[in-house]
Coordinates of C-alpha atoms and ligand atoms in Angstrom, one line a residue:
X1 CA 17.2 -43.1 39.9
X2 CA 14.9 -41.2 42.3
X3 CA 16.9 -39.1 44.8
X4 CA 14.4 -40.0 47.8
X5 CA 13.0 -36.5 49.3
X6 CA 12.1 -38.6 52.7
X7 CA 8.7 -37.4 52.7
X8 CA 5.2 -39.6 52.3
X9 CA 1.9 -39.1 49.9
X10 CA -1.1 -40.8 50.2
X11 CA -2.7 -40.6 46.5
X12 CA -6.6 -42.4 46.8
X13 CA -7.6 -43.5 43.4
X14 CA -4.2 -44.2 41.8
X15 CA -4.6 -47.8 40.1
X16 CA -5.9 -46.1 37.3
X17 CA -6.2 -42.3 35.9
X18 CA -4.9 -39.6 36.5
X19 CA -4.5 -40.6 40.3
X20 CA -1.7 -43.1 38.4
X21 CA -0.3 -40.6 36.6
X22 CA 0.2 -38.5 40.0
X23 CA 1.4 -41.9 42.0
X24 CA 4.2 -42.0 39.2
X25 CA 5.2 -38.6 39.0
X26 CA 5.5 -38.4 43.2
X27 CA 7.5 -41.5 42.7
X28 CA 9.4 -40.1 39.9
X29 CA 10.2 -36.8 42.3
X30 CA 11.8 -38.9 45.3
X31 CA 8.1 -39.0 47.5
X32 CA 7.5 -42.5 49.1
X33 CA 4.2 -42.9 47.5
X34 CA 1.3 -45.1 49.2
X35 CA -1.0 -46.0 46.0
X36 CA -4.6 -46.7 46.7
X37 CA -7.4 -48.5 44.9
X38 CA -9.6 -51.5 44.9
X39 CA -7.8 -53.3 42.3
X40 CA -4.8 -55.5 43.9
X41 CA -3.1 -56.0 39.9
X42 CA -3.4 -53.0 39.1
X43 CA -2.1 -51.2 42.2
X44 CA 0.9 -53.8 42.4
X45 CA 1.7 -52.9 39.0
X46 CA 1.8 -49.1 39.5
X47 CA 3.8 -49.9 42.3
X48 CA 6.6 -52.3 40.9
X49 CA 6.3 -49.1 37.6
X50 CA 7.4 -46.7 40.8
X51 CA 10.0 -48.7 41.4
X52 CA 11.6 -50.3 38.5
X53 CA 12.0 -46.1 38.2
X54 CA 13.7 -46.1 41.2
X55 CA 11.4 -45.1 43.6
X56 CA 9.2 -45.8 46.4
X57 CA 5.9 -47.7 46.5
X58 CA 3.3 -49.2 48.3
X59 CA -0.4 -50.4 47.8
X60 CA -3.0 -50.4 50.1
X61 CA -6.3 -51.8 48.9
X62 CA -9.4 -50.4 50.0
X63 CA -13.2 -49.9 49.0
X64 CA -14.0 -46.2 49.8
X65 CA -17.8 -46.6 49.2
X66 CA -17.9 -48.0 53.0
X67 CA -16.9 -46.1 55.9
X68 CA -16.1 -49.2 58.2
X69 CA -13.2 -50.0 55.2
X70 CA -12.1 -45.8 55.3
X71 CA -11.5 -46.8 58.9
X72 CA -9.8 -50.0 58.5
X73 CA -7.6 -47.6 55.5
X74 CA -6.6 -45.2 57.8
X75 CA -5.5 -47.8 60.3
X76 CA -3.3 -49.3 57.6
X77 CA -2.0 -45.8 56.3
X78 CA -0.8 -44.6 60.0
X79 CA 0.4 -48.8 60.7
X80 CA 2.5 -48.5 57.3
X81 CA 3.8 -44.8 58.1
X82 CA 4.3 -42.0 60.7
X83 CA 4.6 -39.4 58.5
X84 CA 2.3 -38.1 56.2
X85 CA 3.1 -34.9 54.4
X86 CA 0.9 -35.3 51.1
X87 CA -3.1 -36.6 51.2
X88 CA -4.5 -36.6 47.8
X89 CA -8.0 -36.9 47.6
X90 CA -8.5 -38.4 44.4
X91 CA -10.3 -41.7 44.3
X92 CA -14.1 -41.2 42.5
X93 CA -16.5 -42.4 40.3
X94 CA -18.4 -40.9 37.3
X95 CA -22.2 -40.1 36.8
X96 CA -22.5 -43.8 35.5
X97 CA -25.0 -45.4 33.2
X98 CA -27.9 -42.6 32.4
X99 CA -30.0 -45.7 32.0
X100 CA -29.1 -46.7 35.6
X101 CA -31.1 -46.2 38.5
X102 CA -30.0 -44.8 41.9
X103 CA -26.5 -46.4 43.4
X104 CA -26.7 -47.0 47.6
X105 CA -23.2 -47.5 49.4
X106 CA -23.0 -50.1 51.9
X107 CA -23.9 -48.0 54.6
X108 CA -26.9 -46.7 53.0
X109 CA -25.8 -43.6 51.6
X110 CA -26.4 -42.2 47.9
X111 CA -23.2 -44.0 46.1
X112 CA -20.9 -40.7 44.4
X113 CA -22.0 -39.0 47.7
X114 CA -20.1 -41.6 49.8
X115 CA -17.6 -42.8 47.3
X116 CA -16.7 -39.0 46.2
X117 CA -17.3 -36.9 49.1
X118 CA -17.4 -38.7 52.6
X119 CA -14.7 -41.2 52.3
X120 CA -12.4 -38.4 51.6
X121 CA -14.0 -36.5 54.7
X122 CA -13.5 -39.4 56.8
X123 CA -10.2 -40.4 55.5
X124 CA -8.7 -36.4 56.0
X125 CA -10.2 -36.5 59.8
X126 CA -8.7 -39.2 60.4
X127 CA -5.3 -38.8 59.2
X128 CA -5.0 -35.0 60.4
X129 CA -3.4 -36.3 63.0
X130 CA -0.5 -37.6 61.3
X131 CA -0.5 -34.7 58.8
X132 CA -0.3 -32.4 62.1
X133 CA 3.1 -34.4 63.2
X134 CA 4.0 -34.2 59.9
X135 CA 3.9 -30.2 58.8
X136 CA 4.0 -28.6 56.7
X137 CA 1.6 -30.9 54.6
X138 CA -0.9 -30.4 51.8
X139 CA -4.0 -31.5 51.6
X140 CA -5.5 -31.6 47.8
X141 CA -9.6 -32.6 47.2
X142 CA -9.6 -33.6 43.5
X143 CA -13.7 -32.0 42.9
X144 CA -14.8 -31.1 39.5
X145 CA -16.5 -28.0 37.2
X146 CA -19.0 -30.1 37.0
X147 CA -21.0 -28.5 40.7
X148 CA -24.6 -28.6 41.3
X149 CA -26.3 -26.9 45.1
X150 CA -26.9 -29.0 47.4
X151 CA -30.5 -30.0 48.4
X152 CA -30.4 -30.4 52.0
X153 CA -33.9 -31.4 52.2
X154 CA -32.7 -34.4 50.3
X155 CA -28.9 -34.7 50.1
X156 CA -29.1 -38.6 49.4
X157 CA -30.8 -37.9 46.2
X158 CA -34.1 -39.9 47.0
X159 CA -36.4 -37.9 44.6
X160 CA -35.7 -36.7 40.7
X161 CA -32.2 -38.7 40.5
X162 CA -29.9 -39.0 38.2
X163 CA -26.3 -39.9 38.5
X164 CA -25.3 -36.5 36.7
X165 CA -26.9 -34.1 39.6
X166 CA -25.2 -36.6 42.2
X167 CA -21.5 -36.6 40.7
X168 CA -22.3 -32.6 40.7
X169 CA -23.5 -32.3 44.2
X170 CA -20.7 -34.5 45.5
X171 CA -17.9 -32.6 43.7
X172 CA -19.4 -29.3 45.1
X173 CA -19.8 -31.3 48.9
X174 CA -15.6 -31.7 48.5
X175 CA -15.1 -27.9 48.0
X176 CA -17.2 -26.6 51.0
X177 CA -15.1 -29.4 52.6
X178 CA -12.2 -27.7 51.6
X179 CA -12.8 -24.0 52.9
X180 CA -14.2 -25.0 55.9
X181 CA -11.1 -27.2 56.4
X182 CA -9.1 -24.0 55.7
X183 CA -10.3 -22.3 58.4
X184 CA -9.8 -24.8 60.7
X185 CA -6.4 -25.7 59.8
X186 CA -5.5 -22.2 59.6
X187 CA -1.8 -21.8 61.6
X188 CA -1.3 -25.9 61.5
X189 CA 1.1 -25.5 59.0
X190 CA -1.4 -27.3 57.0
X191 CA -3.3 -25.9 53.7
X192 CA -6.2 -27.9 52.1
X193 CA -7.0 -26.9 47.9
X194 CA -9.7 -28.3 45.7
X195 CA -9.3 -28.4 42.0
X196 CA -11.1 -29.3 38.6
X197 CA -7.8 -31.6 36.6
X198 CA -9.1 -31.1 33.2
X199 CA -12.1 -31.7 31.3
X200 CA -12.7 -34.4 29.9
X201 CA -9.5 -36.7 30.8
X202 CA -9.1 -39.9 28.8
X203 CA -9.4 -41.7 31.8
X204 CA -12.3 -44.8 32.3
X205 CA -14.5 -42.4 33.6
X206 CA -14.9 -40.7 30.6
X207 CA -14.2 -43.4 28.1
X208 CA -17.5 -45.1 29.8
X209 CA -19.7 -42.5 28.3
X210 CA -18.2 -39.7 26.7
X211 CA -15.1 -38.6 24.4
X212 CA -11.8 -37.9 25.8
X213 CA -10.6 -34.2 25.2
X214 CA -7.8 -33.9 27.3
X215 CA -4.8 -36.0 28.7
X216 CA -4.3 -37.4 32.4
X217 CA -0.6 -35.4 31.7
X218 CA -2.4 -31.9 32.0
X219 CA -4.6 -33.1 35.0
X220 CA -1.4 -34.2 36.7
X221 CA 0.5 -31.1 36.1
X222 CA -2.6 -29.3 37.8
X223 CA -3.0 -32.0 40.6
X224 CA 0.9 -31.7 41.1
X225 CA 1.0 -28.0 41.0
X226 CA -1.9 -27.8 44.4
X227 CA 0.4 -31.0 45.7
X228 CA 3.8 -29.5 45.2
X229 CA 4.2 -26.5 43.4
X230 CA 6.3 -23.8 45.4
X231 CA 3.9 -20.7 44.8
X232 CA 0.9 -22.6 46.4
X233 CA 3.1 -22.4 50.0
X234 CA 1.0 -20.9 52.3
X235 CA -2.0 -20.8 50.2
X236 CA -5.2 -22.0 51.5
X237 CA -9.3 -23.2 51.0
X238 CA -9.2 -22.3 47.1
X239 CA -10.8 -23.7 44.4
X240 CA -8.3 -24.2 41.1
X241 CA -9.6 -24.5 37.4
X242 CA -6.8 -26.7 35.8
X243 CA -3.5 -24.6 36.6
X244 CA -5.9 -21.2 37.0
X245 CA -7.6 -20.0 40.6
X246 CA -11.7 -20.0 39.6
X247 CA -14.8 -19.5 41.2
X248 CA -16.6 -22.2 42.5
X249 CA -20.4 -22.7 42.6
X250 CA -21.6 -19.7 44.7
X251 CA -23.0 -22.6 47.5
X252 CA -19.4 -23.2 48.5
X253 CA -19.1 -19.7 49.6
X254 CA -22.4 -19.7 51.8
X255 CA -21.1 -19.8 55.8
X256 CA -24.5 -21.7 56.1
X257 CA -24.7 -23.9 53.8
X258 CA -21.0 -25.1 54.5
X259 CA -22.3 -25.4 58.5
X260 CA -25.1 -27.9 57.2
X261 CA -22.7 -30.0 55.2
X262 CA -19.9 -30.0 58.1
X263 CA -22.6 -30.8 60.7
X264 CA -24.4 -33.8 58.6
X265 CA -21.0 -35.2 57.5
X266 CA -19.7 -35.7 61.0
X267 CA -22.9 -37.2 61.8
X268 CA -22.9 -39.9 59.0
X269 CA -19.4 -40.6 59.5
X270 CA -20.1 -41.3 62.7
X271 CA -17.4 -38.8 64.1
X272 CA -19.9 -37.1 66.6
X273 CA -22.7 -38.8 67.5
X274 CA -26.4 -38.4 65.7
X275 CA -28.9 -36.4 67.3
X276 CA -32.3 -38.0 67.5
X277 CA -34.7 -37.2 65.0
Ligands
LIG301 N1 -11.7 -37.7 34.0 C1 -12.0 -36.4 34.0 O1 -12.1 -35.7 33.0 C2 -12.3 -35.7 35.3 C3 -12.7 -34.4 35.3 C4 -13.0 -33.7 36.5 C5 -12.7 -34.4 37.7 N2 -12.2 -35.6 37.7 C6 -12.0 -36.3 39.0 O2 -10.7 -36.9 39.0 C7 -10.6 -38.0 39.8 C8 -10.0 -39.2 39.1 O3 -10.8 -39.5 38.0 P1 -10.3 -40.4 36.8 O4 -10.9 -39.8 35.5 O5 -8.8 -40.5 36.8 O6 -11.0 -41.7 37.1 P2 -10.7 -43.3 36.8 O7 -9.7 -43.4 35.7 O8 -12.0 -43.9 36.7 O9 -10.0 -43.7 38.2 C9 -10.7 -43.7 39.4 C10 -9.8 -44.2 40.5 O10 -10.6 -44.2 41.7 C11 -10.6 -45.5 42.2 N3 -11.9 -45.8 42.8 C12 -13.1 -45.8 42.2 N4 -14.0 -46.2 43.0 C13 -13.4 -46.5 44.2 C14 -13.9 -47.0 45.4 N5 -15.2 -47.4 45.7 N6 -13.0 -47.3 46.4 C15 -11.7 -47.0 46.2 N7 -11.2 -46.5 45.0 C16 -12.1 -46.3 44.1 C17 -10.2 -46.5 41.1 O11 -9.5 -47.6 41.5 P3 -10.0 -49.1 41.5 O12 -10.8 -49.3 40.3 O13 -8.8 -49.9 41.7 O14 -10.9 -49.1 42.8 C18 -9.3 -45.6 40.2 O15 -8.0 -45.7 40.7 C19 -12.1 -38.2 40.3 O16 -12.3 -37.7 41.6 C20 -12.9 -37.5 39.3 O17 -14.1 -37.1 39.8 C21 -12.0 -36.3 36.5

């Protein structure tokens, strides 16, 4: 049985993957764990797994790709719990089909760029609050190797798409996220860490299109290690390679270019209000 640690993670994405794998483990280590996804079967059943182990579960079902349900998801999270020491930004989606044409969200955005980058931006302002009440907390953006610049003169992707340079530019979008979060958290008792899992994951995502060359185990022992591991204490706005510290695409360290993206997500999140054109 699970020796419950009293403390709350929020895992997005853990119906399936390697976000399951993490939902398990958390559960495994004593965490109450809220699991997340779209799928109601397959979140009930990583939750009744979690506890036939002895732990702690609960799903919340959400759609990410629309940022009236983020805010109806946060509502839930903070009605469900008032304490929130763990946010794992996990949920995503892959490049898709290469045959496929261009994928809009509800709200009119570029799909991976809302699925993989703003719901998580929405969802983290949001719950800060409850992280804040809850410090120390850790806040862990699950991005990618796989980074590409950012076009600001077309960050929806209108012109020369493909899903490949859109699941790059919205894996690079949660790392600028991440240091400029950093900064801003800096003395909250809060840290905020973005990480590549592993390449190649035999998860769905890769299955789709591609061959598996590594296991959701070593991209939850990475995930884990930003989410719990004692020698990240303290540490902040980094970008991790599997277990190692890397270098992300040299966009992420541009002041600039992080201002841009912090300035036109709060605006198509609708957290400040947009200017007129
Ligand atoms: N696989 C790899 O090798 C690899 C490599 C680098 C980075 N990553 C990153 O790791 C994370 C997890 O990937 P994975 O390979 O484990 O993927 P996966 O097996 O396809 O799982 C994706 C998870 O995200 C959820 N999800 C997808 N779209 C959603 C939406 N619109 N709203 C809410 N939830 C949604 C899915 O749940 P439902 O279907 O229930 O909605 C599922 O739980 C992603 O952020 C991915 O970019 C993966």
């Amino acid at each position: 049985m699970a020796k419950q640690n009293g403390k709350t993670a929020l895992v997005t994405g853990s119906t399936d993957g390697v976000g399951r794998m993490v939902a398990q483990r958390l559960g495994a280590d004593g965490w109450r764990v809220l699991v997340h996804g779209r799928n109601r079967a397959r979140g009930d059943e990583v939750v009744a797994g979690i506890k036939a182990a002895g732990g702690v579960a609960e799903f919340l079902q959400a759609d990410l790709s629309s940022m009236a349900e983020v805010r109806r998801f946060a509502d839930a999270v903070r009605k469900t719990t008032n304490r929130l020491e763990l946010l794992i930004n996990n949920a995503g989606i892959g490049r898709g089909d290469p045959q496929g044409g261009r994928e809009m969200s509800p709200d009119g955005f570029e799909l991976r760029v809302a699925v993989n980058y703003l719901s998580g931006f929405l969802l983290t302002h949001l719950l800060l609050p409850l992280l804040k009440q809850s410090a120390p907390a850790r806040i862990v953006n699950v991005s990618s190797l796989g980074q590409q610049a950012i076009d600001f003169k077309d960050v929806m992707m209108a012109n020369d798409y493909s899903g490949m340079r859109a699941y790059r530019q919205s894996k690079l979008a949660q790392i600028l996220f991440t240091i400029d979060l950093a900064h801003e958290l800096d003395g909250t008792g809060i840290t905020v860490n973005a990480l590549h899992p592993a390449t190649f994951m035999n998860t769905n995502m890769v299955r789709q299109f591609g061959t598996p060359m590594s296991t959701v185990e070593e991209g939850a022992d990475a995930i884990l290690k930003q989410a719990i591991g004692p020698e990240m204490e303290g540490r902040s706005g980094l970008f991790f390679n599997g277990l190692r510290e890397a270098q992300a695409d040299a966009q992420a360290y541009d002041p600039e270019a992080r201002w841009k993206l912090k300035t036109l997500s709060l605006e198509l999140v609708g957290l400040v209000p947009a200017k007129a054109s």
